[in-house]
CSV table of C-alpha atoms in Angstrom, one decimal:
chain,number,residue,atom,x,y,z
A,1,MET,CA,-4.4,124.9,149.1
A,2,LYS,CA,-4.9,123.7,145.2
A,3,LYS,CA,-1.6,122.4,144.3
A,4,LYS,CA,-1.6,121.0,147.9
A,5,LEU,CA,-5.0,119.1,147.6
A,6,ALA,CA,-3.6,118.5,143.6
A,7,VAL,CA,-0.4,116.8,144.7
A,8,ILE,CA,-3.2,114.5,147.5
A,9,MET,CA,-5.4,113.4,144.8
A,10,THR,CA,-2.6,112.7,142.2
A,11,ALA,CA,-0.7,110.4,145.0
A,12,ALA,CA,-4.2,109.4,145.5
A,13,LEU,CA,-5.0,107.4,142.9
A,14,LEU,CA,-1.6,106.3,142.3
A,15,ALA,CA,-1.9,103.9,145.0
A,16,VAL,CA,-5.4,102.6,144.4
A,17,ASN,CA,-3.9,101.9,140.3
A,18,LEU,CA,-0.7,100.5,142.6
A,19,LEU,CA,-3.0,98.7,145.0
A,20,ALA,CA,-5.0,97.1,142.3
A,21,ALA,CA,-2.4,96.3,139.2
A,22,CYS,CA,-0.7,93.6,142.6
A,23,GLY,CA,-3.9,92.2,142.5
A,24,GLY,CA,-4.0,91.5,139.6
A,25,ASP,CA,-0.6,90.2,139.4
A,26,SER,CA,-1.8,88.5,142.5
A,27,LYS,CA,-4.4,87.1,140.3
A,28,GLU,CA,-2.6,85.9,137.2
A,29,THR,CA,0.0,84.7,138.7
A,30,LYS,CA,-2.2,82.7,140.5
A,31,ALA,CA,-3.9,81.4,137.9
A,32,ALA,CA,-0.2,80.5,136.1
A,33,GLU,CA,0.5,79.0,138.6
A,34,THR,CA,-2.0,76.5,138.2
A,35,LYS,CA,-2.5,75.9,134.7
A,36,ALA,CA,1.5,75.6,135.4
A,37,GLU,CA,0.9,72.8,138.1
A,38,GLU,CA,-1.9,71.5,135.1
A,39,THR,CA,0.4,71.4,132.4
A,40,LYS,CA,2.8,70.1,134.8
A,41,GLY,CA,0.8,66.9,135.2
A,42,GLY,CA,-0.5,66.9,132.6
A,43,GLU,CA,3.0,66.0,131.5
A,44,THR,CA,4.1,64.0,134.0
A,45,ALA,CA,1.8,61.5,133.8
A,46,SER,CA,2.0,61.3,129.4
A,47,ALA,CA,5.9,60.7,130.8
A,48,GLU,CA,4.6,58.1,132.8
A,49,THR,CA,2.0,56.3,130.5
A,50,LYS,CA,4.2,56.7,127.1
A,51,GLY,CA,6.7,55.3,129.8
A,52,GLU,CA,4.9,52.1,130.3
A,53,ALA,CA,4.4,52.3,126.6
A,54,ALA,CA,7.4,50.3,125.9
A,55,PRO,CA,10.5,48.7,127.4
A,56,GLY,CA,11.7,51.2,125.7
A,57,GLY,CA,9.9,53.9,126.5
A,58,GLU,CA,7.8,54.1,123.1
A,59,THR,CA,5.2,52.8,121.5
A,60,VAL,CA,7.2,50.5,118.5
A,61,LYS,CA,5.8,50.8,114.9
A,62,ILE,CA,5.8,47.6,112.7
A,63,GLY,CA,5.3,47.0,109.5
A,64,VAL,CA,4.6,43.9,107.8
A,65,VAL,CA,4.5,42.3,104.1
A,66,GLN,CA,3.6,38.7,104.2
A,67,LEU,CA,3.4,37.4,100.0
A,68,THR,CA,0.8,34.3,100.7
A,69,GLU,CA,-1.3,33.3,103.5
A,70,HIS,CA,-1.3,29.9,103.8
A,71,PRO,CA,-0.4,28.2,106.8
A,72,ALA,CA,3.0,27.9,107.0
A,73,LEU,CA,3.6,31.1,106.2
A,74,ASP,CA,0.9,32.5,108.6
A,75,SER,CA,2.6,30.5,111.6
A,76,ALA,CA,5.7,32.4,111.1
A,77,TYR,CA,4.3,35.9,111.4
A,78,ASP,CA,2.7,34.1,114.8
A,79,GLY,CA,6.1,33.7,116.2
A,80,PHE,CA,7.5,36.8,115.8
A,81,VAL,CA,4.0,37.6,117.6
A,82,GLU,CA,4.7,35.6,120.7
A,83,ALA,CA,8.5,36.0,120.6
A,84,LEU,CA,7.3,40.5,121.0
A,85,LYS,CA,4.4,39.1,123.4
A,86,GLU,CA,7.7,37.4,125.7
A,87,ALA,CA,8.7,40.4,125.4
A,88,GLY,CA,6.5,42.9,126.8
A,89,TYR,CA,4.8,44.5,123.5
A,90,GLU,CA,2.2,43.9,122.9
A,91,GLU,CA,-0.4,45.5,120.6
A,92,GLY,CA,-2.8,48.0,121.4
A,93,LYS,CA,-0.8,48.8,124.1
A,94,ASN,CA,3.0,49.6,123.5
A,95,LEU,CA,3.1,48.1,119.6
A,96,GLU,CA,1.4,49.5,116.3
A,97,LEU,CA,1.6,46.3,113.9
A,98,ASP,CA,0.5,47.3,110.1
A,99,PHE,CA,0.3,43.7,108.2
A,100,ASN,CA,0.1,43.5,104.1
A,101,ASN,CA,-0.1,40.5,102.7
A,102,ALA,CA,-0.1,40.4,98.8
A,103,GLN,CA,-2.4,37.9,97.8
A,104,GLY,CA,0.5,36.3,96.4
A,105,ASP,CA,1.9,39.2,93.8
A,106,VAL,CA,4.9,40.1,93.3
A,107,SER,CA,3.7,43.5,92.2
A,108,ASN,CA,2.2,44.1,95.3
A,109,CYS,CA,4.8,43.4,97.4
A,110,GLU,CA,6.1,47.2,95.9
A,111,THR,CA,2.6,48.7,96.2
A,112,ILE,CA,2.7,47.3,100.2
A,113,ALA,CA,6.7,47.9,100.1
A,114,ASN,CA,6.5,51.9,99.6
A,115,LYS,CA,4.0,52.2,101.7
A,116,LEU,CA,5.7,50.5,104.4
A,117,VAL,CA,8.9,52.5,104.1
A,118,ASN,CA,7.1,55.9,103.1
A,119,ASP,CA,5.3,55.3,107.4
A,120,LYS,CA,8.0,55.2,108.4
A,121,ASN,CA,8.4,51.9,110.9
A,122,ASP,CA,10.8,51.5,113.5
A,123,LEU,CA,10.5,48.0,111.8
A,124,ILE,CA,9.8,46.1,108.9
A,125,LEU,CA,9.0,42.0,108.6
A,126,ALA,CA,9.0,40.8,104.9
A,127,ILE,CA,7.8,37.1,105.0
A,128,ALA,CA,8.9,35.3,101.9
A,129,THR,CA,11.5,36.0,99.3
A,130,PRO,CA,9.4,38.0,97.5
A,131,ALA,CA,8.4,40.4,100.3
A,132,ALA,CA,12.7,40.5,101.7
A,133,GLN,CA,13.3,41.4,98.1
A,134,ALA,CA,10.7,43.6,97.4
A,135,VAL,CA,10.9,46.1,101.0
A,136,ALA,CA,15.2,45.6,100.6
A,137,GLY,CA,14.8,46.9,97.4
A,138,LYS,CA,13.1,50.5,99.0
A,139,THR,CA,14.9,51.7,101.6
A,140,THR,CA,18.8,51.1,103.4
A,141,GLU,CA,18.1,52.8,106.2
A,142,ILE,CA,14.5,50.9,108.1
A,143,PRO,CA,16.3,47.5,110.0
A,144,ILE,CA,14.3,44.7,107.8
A,145,LEU,CA,13.9,41.5,109.6
A,146,ALA,CA,13.1,38.8,106.9
A,147,THR,CA,11.7,34.9,107.9
A,148,ALA,CA,10.0,31.7,105.9
A,149,VAL,CA,13.6,32.8,102.9
A,150,THR,CA,16.2,30.1,102.6
A,151,ASP,CA,19.1,31.4,101.4
A,152,PHE,CA,19.4,35.7,101.8
A,153,ALA,CA,22.7,35.9,100.5
A,154,GLU,CA,21.2,34.1,97.2
A,155,ALA,CA,18.4,35.8,97.5
A,156,GLY,CA,20.7,39.2,97.0
A,157,LEU,CA,19.3,40.6,100.8
A,158,VAL,CA,22.4,40.6,102.7
A,159,ASN,CA,25.9,40.6,101.2
A,160,SER,CA,26.3,36.5,103.2
A,161,ASN,CA,24.5,35.1,105.8
A,162,ASP,CA,27.3,35.2,108.6
A,163,ALA,CA,27.6,38.8,108.2
A,164,PRO,CA,25.1,40.1,106.3
A,165,GLY,CA,26.3,44.1,106.0
A,166,THR,CA,23.2,45.3,104.5
A,167,ASN,CA,19.6,46.5,107.2
A,168,VAL,CA,18.3,42.7,106.3
A,169,SER,CA,18.8,39.7,108.4
A,170,GLY,CA,16.2,37.4,109.9
A,171,SER,CA,16.2,33.5,109.7
A,172,SER,CA,16.4,31.1,107.8
A,173,ASP,CA,13.7,28.1,105.9
A,174,MET,CA,17.0,26.5,104.6
A,175,ASN,CA,14.7,22.8,104.5
A,176,PRO,CA,16.5,19.3,106.1
A,177,VAL,CA,16.9,18.2,102.0
A,178,GLU,CA,19.0,15.8,102.1
A,179,GLU,CA,17.3,13.9,105.2
A,180,GLN,CA,14.4,15.1,103.3
A,181,ILE,CA,15.6,12.8,100.0
A,182,SER,CA,16.0,10.0,103.1
A,183,LEU,CA,12.9,10.0,104.3
A,184,LEU,CA,11.3,9.7,100.8
A,185,GLN,CA,13.5,6.4,100.1
A,186,GLU,CA,12.8,4.8,103.1
A,187,LEU,CA,9.0,5.2,102.3
A,188,LEU,CA,8.5,4.9,98.9
A,189,PRO,CA,12.6,1.8,98.3
A,190,ASP,CA,11.9,0.2,94.9
A,191,ALA,CA,10.8,3.9,93.6
A,192,LYS,CA,14.3,5.0,91.0
A,193,LYS,CA,13.3,8.5,89.6
A,194,VAL,CA,12.1,11.9,91.4
A,195,GLY,CA,10.5,15.0,90.0
A,196,ILE,CA,11.2,17.9,90.9
A,197,MET,CA,8.5,20.2,91.4
A,198,TYR,CA,8.7,23.9,92.6
A,199,CYS,CA,8.2,27.7,90.8
A,200,SER,CA,10.9,29.0,88.9
A,201,SER,CA,10.3,32.4,89.0
A,202,GLU,CA,11.2,32.4,93.2
A,203,ASP,CA,14.4,32.5,93.9
A,204,ASN,CA,14.8,30.0,96.9
A,205,SER,CA,12.6,27.4,95.1
A,206,ILE,CA,15.6,27.9,92.3
A,207,LEU,CA,18.2,27.2,95.2
A,208,GLN,CA,16.4,24.4,96.9
A,209,ALA,CA,15.5,22.6,93.4
A,210,ASN,CA,19.2,22.8,93.4
A,211,LEU,CA,20.1,20.7,95.7
A,212,ALA,CA,17.7,18.2,95.8
A,213,LYS,CA,19.3,16.6,92.6
A,214,GLU,CA,22.5,16.7,94.2
A,215,VAL,CA,20.8,14.3,96.5
A,216,CYS,CA,19.4,12.5,94.5
A,217,LYS,CA,22.4,12.3,92.2
A,218,ALA,CA,24.4,10.3,95.1
A,219,LYS,CA,21.1,8.2,95.9
A,220,ASN,CA,21.5,7.0,92.6
A,221,LEU,CA,18.3,8.4,91.6
A,222,GLU,CA,17.5,10.0,88.7
A,223,VAL,CA,16.4,12.8,87.9
A,224,GLU,CA,13.6,15.0,86.1
A,225,GLU,CA,12.2,18.5,86.5
A,226,PHE,CA,8.7,19.6,86.3
A,227,THR,CA,8.5,23.9,86.2
A,228,VAL,CA,6.1,26.0,86.9
A,229,SER,CA,5.8,30.1,86.7
A,230,ASP,CA,1.8,30.8,88.3
A,231,SER,CA,-0.4,29.6,89.6
A,232,SER,CA,-2.3,28.8,85.8
A,233,MET,CA,0.2,26.3,84.6
A,234,ILE,CA,-0.2,23.6,88.2
A,235,GLN,CA,-2.5,21.8,87.1
A,236,SER,CA,-1.1,20.7,83.3
A,237,VAL,CA,2.1,20.3,85.0
A,238,ALA,CA,1.5,18.3,88.1
A,239,GLU,CA,-0.9,15.9,84.8
A,240,SER,CA,2.7,15.9,83.8
A,241,MET,CA,4.5,13.7,86.2
A,242,ILE,CA,1.2,10.8,85.6
A,243,GLY,CA,4.1,7.9,84.5
A,244,LYS,CA,7.5,10.1,84.5
A,245,VAL,CA,8.0,9.7,87.6
A,246,ASP,CA,8.1,7.0,90.6
A,247,ALA,CA,7.8,9.6,93.1
A,248,VAL,CA,7.8,13.5,93.8
A,249,TYR,CA,9.5,15.7,96.0
A,250,ILE,CA,8.1,19.7,96.5
A,251,PRO,CA,10.2,21.7,98.8
A,252,THR,CA,9.4,24.8,100.6
A,253,ASP,CA,8.1,26.5,97.2
A,254,ASN,CA,5.5,29.5,98.3
A,255,LEU,CA,3.4,29.4,95.3
A,256,LEU,CA,2.8,25.1,95.1
A,257,ALA,CA,2.6,24.8,99.2
A,258,GLU,CA,-0.8,27.8,98.6
A,259,ALA,CA,-1.6,25.1,95.7
A,260,MET,CA,-1.0,21.6,97.2
A,261,ALA,CA,-4.3,20.5,97.6
A,262,THR,CA,-4.3,20.9,93.9
A,263,VAL,CA,-1.2,18.9,93.2
A,264,THR,CA,-1.8,16.4,95.7
A,265,MET,CA,-5.9,15.4,94.6
A,266,ILE,CA,-4.2,14.7,90.5
A,267,THR,CA,-1.3,12.8,92.5
A,268,ASN,CA,-2.5,10.7,94.4
A,269,GLU,CA,-5.5,9.4,92.4
A,270,ASN,CA,-2.5,8.8,89.8
A,271,GLY,CA,-0.5,6.8,92.7
A,272,LEU,CA,2.1,9.6,92.8
A,273,PRO,CA,3.5,10.3,96.0
A,274,CYS,CA,4.5,13.6,97.0
A,275,ILE,CA,7.4,14.5,99.4
A,276,VAL,CA,7.0,17.5,100.5
A,277,GLY,CA,8.8,20.8,102.2
A,278,GLU,CA,6.6,21.6,105.1
A,279,GLU,CA,3.9,20.4,107.2
A,280,ASN,CA,0.9,22.3,106.2
A,281,MET,CA,1.7,20.0,102.4
A,282,VAL,CA,1.1,17.2,104.2
A,283,THR,CA,-1.8,18.0,105.6
A,284,ASN,CA,-3.4,19.4,102.7
A,285,GLY,CA,-2.9,15.8,101.2
A,286,GLY,CA,1.0,15.3,100.8
A,287,LEU,CA,2.6,11.7,101.5
A,288,ALA,CA,5.3,13.1,103.8
A,289,THR,CA,8.0,15.2,105.5
A,290,TYR,CA,10.8,15.9,107.7
A,291,GLY,CA,10.1,19.7,108.1
A,292,LEU,CA,11.1,23.2,110.1
A,293,ASP,CA,8.7,24.1,112.5
A,294,TYR,CA,7.4,27.5,111.1
A,295,PHE,CA,6.1,29.4,114.2
A,296,ALA,CA,9.7,28.9,115.3
A,297,LEU,CA,10.9,29.7,112.5
A,298,GLY,CA,9.0,33.5,113.3
A,299,LYS,CA,10.3,33.3,117.5
A,300,LEU,CA,13.5,33.5,115.5
A,301,ALA,CA,13.1,36.2,113.6
A,302,GLY,CA,10.5,37.2,116.8
A,303,ASN,CA,14.2,37.4,118.9
A,304,MET,CA,15.8,39.4,116.8
A,305,ALA,CA,13.4,41.8,116.9
A,306,VAL,CA,13.7,42.6,120.0
A,307,ASP,CA,17.2,43.1,120.5
A,308,ILE,CA,16.8,45.7,118.3
A,309,LEU,CA,14.2,47.5,119.2
A,310,GLU,CA,16.0,46.9,123.5
A,311,ASN,CA,19.2,47.1,122.6
A,312,GLY,CA,20.0,49.5,120.0
A,313,THR,CA,21.5,46.3,117.9
A,314,ASP,CA,23.1,46.5,114.3
A,315,VAL,CA,21.2,44.5,112.1
A,316,SER,CA,24.0,44.5,109.8
A,317,THR,CA,26.1,42.3,112.2
A,318,MET,CA,23.5,40.1,112.8
A,319,PRO,CA,23.7,36.3,111.5
A,320,VAL,CA,21.6,35.3,109.7
A,321,GLN,CA,19.5,32.5,112.1
A,322,TYR,CA,18.5,28.8,111.4
A,323,ILE,CA,16.5,26.4,112.8
A,324,SER,CA,17.4,23.7,114.8
A,325,ALA,CA,17.2,20.0,114.1
A,326,GLU,CA,15.4,19.5,117.5
A,327,ASP,CA,12.5,21.8,115.8
A,328,CYS,CA,12.3,19.7,113.2
A,329,SER,CA,9.9,17.1,112.9
A,330,LEU,CA,8.7,13.7,111.3
A,331,ALA,CA,4.6,14.6,109.7
A,332,VAL,CA,2.7,11.6,107.1
A,333,ASN,CA,-0.7,11.3,106.2
A,334,SER,CA,-2.3,9.1,106.5
A,335,LYS,CA,-5.4,9.1,103.6
A,336,SER,CA,-2.4,9.8,101.4
A,337,ALA,CA,-0.6,6.8,102.3
A,338,ALA,CA,-3.7,4.4,102.7
A,339,ASP,CA,-5.1,6.5,99.1
A,340,LEU,CA,-0.6,5.3,97.7
A,341,SER,CA,-1.0,2.6,99.3
A,342,VAL,CA,2.1,2.9,101.0
A,343,SER,CA,3.2,1.5,104.5
A,344,LEU,CA,3.9,3.6,107.2
A,345,ASP,CA,4.7,0.7,109.7
A,346,GLY,CA,8.3,1.9,109.6
A,347,VAL,CA,7.8,6.1,110.7
A,348,MET,CA,4.6,5.7,112.9
A,349,ASP,CA,6.2,5.3,116.0
A,350,ARG,CA,8.3,7.9,115.7
A,351,ALA,CA,6.1,10.1,113.7
A,352,LYS,CA,2.9,12.4,113.8
A,353,ASP,CA,-0.3,12.2,111.2
A,354,LEU,CA,-1.1,15.1,109.9
A,355,ALA,CA,-4.2,12.8,107.9
A,356,GLU,CA,-7.8,15.9,107.9
């Protein structure tokens, strides 16, 4: 009887433990299933949010380095952002933009370039030649798009403008130099000698100055060069042109564009008209330009960025883009013309007046 009682009690204890164990498994299983469902729901929501984040499925990181702050370069940046916006990329939602301005200091460009590469951006935008050269020297992996660069090949950024062969491409601000010199002759028919003023440390300014010299020679105009290497020289060089030339031509030079008001304060007061490379230089006292729309220039680079981000296009195969003739326009400054006693009667019907 004792043996039978022991067997019965053991069996009863096993049954109780088994039931407890089954009950525990059931509770744990239910909790696990609930947690899994919650996790799954969370992952699903996250995936949906991620899917909405950008046309390509992820938030896009774009680093930006701009050489300096002046209206033309600012407009190029605005055009780039507008192209992204039109393609469905919106900052704060599916686009992360890291904008950096080097304030005209090339050493700052180098520091910013290192930062943008180390941050592992999906793409880098460089605005102006020194900025593009700085970034291109830091990475061969991240796609780089540049804008407000006159000649990519001349600047050492690509193998050729038609077939870059590097991780760099973008949109060129090559000026209609011949048309600008023709405008000079139209507005200033008595001009015989032209001073070409530019920054000698900027590759693309040198390129444009050389083009201007060739055009002037073909149009039987004498030329004298006036160069600056930094902002401290601008006033003295501007003063040195007085009495030596009949007119001044200044290309899309970043240093001089930023300091245009200083130049024209001297030249306009001394009866020396300036034909310039872009519209904002006219706003700041230049007489006239037949120039580019920098907003449209930036949009060209922005559309290239969309092609890279959405279609996976290899930047090394993307030819450098150029502004069409439709995106060039005649602009004058009637106040400067009045100060200089220059008649604009022959062009006002086709020009926009940027006098403030």
